[in-house]
mmCIF file of C-alpha atoms in Angstrom:
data_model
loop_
_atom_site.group_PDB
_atom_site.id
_atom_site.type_symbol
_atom_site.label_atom_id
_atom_site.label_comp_id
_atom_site.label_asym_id
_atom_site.label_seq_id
_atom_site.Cartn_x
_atom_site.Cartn_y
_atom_site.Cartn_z
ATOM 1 C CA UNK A 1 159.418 207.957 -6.967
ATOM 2 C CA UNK A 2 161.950 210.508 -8.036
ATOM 3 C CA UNK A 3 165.951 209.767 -7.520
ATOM 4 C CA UNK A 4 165.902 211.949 -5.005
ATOM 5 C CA UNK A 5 163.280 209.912 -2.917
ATOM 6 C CA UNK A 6 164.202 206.675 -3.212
ATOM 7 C CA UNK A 7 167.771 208.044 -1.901
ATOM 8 C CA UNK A 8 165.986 208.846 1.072
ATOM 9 C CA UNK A 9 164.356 205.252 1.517
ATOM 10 C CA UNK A 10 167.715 203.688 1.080
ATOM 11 C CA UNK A 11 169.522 205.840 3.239
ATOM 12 C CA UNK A 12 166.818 205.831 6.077
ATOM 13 C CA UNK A 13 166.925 202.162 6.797
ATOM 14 C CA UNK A 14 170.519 201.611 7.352
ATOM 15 C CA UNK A 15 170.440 204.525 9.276
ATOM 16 C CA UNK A 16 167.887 203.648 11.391
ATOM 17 C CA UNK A 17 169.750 199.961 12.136
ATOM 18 C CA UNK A 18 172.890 201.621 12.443
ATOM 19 C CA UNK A 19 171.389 203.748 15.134
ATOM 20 C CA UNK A 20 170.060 200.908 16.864
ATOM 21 C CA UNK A 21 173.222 198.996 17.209
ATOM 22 C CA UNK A 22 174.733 201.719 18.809
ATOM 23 C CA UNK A 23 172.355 203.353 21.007
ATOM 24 C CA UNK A 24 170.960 199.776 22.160
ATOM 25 C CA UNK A 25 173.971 198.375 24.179
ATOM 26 C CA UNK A 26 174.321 201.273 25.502
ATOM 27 C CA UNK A 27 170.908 201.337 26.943
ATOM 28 C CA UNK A 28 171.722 198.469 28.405
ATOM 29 C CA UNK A 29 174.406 199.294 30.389
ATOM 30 C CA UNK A 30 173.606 200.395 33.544
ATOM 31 C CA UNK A 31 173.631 204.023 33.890
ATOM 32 C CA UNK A 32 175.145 205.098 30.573
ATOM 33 C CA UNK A 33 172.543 207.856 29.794
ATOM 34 C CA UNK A 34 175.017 211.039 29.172
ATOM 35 C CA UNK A 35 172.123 213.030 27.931
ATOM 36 C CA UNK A 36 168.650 213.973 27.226
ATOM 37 C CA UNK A 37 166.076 210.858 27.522
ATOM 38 C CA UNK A 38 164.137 210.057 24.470
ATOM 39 C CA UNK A 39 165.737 212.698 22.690
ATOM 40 C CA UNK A 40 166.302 212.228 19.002
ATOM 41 C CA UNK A 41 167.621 214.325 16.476
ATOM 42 C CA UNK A 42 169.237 214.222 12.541
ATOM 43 C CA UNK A 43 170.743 217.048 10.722
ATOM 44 C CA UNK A 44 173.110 216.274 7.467
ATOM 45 C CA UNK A 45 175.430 218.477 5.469
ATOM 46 C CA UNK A 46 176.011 217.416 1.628
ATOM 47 C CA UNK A 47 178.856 219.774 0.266
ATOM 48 C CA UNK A 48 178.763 218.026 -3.057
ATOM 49 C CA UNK A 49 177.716 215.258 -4.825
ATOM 50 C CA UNK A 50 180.408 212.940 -3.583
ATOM 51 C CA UNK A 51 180.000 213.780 0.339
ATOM 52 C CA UNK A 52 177.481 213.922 2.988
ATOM 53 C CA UNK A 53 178.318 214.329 6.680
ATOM 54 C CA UNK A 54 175.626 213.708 9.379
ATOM 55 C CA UNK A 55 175.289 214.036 13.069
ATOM 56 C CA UNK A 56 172.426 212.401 15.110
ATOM 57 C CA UNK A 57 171.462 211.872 18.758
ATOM 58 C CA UNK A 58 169.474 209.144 19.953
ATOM 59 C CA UNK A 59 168.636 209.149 24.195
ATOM 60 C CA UNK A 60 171.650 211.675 24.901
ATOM 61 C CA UNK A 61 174.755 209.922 22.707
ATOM 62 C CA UNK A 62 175.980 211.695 19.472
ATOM 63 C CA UNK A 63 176.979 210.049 16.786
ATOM 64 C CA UNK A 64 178.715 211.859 13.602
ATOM 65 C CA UNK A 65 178.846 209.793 10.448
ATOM 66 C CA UNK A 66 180.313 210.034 6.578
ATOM 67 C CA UNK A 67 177.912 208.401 3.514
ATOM 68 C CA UNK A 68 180.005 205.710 2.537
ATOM 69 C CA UNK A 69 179.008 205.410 -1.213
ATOM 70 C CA UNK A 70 179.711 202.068 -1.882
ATOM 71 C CA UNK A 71 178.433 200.039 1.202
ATOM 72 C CA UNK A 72 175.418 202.113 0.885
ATOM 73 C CA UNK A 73 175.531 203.597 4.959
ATOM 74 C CA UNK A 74 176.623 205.633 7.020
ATOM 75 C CA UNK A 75 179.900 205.052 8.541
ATOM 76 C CA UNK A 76 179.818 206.343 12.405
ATOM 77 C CA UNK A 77 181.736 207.405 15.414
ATOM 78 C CA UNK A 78 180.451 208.005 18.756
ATOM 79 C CA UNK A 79 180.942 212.018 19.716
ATOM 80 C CA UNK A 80 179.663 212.047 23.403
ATOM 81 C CA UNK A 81 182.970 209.765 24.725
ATOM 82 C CA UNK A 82 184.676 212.790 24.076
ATOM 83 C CA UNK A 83 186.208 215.115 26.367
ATOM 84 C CA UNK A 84 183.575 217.955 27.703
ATOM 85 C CA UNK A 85 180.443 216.084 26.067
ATOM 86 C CA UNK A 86 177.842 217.836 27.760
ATOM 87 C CA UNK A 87 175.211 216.521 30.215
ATOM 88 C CA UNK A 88 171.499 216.432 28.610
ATOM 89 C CA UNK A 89 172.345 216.557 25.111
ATOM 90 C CA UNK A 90 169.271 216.797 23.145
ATOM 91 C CA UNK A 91 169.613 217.939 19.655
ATOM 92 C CA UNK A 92 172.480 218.246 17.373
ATOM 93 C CA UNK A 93 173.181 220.354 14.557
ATOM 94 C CA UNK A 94 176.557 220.986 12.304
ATOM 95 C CA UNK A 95 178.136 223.142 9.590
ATOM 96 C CA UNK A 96 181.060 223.083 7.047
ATOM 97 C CA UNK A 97 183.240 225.342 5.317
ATOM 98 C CA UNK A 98 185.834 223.350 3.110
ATOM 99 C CA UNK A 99 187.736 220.508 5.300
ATOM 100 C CA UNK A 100 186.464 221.938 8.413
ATOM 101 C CA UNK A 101 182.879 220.463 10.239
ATOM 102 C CA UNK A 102 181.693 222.596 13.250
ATOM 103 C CA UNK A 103 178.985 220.113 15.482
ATOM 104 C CA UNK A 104 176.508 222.210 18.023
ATOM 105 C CA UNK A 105 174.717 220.740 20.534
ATOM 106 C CA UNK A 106 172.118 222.142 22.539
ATOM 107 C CA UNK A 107 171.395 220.352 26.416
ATOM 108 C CA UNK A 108 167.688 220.282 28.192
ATOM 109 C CA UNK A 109 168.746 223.175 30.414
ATOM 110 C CA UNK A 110 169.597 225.488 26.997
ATOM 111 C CA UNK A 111 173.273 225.186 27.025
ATOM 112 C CA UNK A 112 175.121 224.869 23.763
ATOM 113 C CA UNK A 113 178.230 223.262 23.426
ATOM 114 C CA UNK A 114 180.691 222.338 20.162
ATOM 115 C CA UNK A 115 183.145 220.468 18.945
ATOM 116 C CA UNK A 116 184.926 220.479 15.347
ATOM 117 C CA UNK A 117 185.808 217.757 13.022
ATOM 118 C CA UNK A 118 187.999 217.207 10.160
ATOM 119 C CA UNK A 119 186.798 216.026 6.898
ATOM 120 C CA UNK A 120 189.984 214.989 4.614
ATOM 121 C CA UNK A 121 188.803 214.171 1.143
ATOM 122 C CA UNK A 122 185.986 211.183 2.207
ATOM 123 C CA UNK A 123 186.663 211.030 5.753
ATOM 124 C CA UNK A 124 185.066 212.629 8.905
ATOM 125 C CA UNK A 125 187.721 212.725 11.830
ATOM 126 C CA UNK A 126 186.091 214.013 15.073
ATOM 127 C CA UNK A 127 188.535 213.497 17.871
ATOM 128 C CA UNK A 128 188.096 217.466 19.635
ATOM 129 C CA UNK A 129 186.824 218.282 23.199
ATOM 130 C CA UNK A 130 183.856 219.716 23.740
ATOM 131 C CA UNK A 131 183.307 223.506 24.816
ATOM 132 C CA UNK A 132 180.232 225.455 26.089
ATOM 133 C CA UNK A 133 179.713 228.237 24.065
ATOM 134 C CA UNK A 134 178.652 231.560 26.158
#
């Protein structure tokens, strides 16, 4: 296995149980769905060799996360408790240009909506409405 794989494999499984935690209690709770059912999607940013950002969705909730290097996961935040999170999420995408993380996310019906983050040195700070883009 190169480096590069078994980066993968170790990142994969925490992320998976981290996923889990989260999207599980919610599930529970009756009616918490905010989004698309059995939607899932992953899409992750690396701006160097020290960062990675990464957003997910898992049953309509997003989730934005920073690699913490030395516990080995991902540390996240929940994105769809805030303001303007939009009905029928179903995938998730983002971008970055220096401290500045821009997080799209497209609904069932075709709608997409943003939100922006902040990423000071190792941190991801994503505390911004929502807003449909036209």
């Amino acid at each position: 296995m190169t480096v590069n794989a078994h980066r993968v494999v170790g990142i994969a499984a925490p992320f998976v149980l981290a996923l889990a935690a989260l999207v599980v209690p919610a599930q529970a709770a009756a009616g918490s769905q905010q989004g698309g059912r059995n939607c899932q999607a992953i899409d992750s940013y690396a701006p160097n060799k020290d960062e990675e950002h990464t957003v997910a969705i898992a049953d309509g909730r997003a989730y934005a996360g920073a690699w913490d290097k030395k516990a080995k996961n991902i540390v996240w935040q929940e994105l769809s408790d805030n303001k303007g999170y939009p009905a029928r999420a179903c995938d998730i995408t983002l971008s970055e240009q220096g401290e500045k993380v821009w997080i799209k996310a497209i609904t069932t019906g075709g709608q997409v909506h943003e939100t922006s983050c902040t990423s000071p040195g190792k941190k991801l700070i994503c505390d911004k409405r929502w807003t449909r883009l036209r």
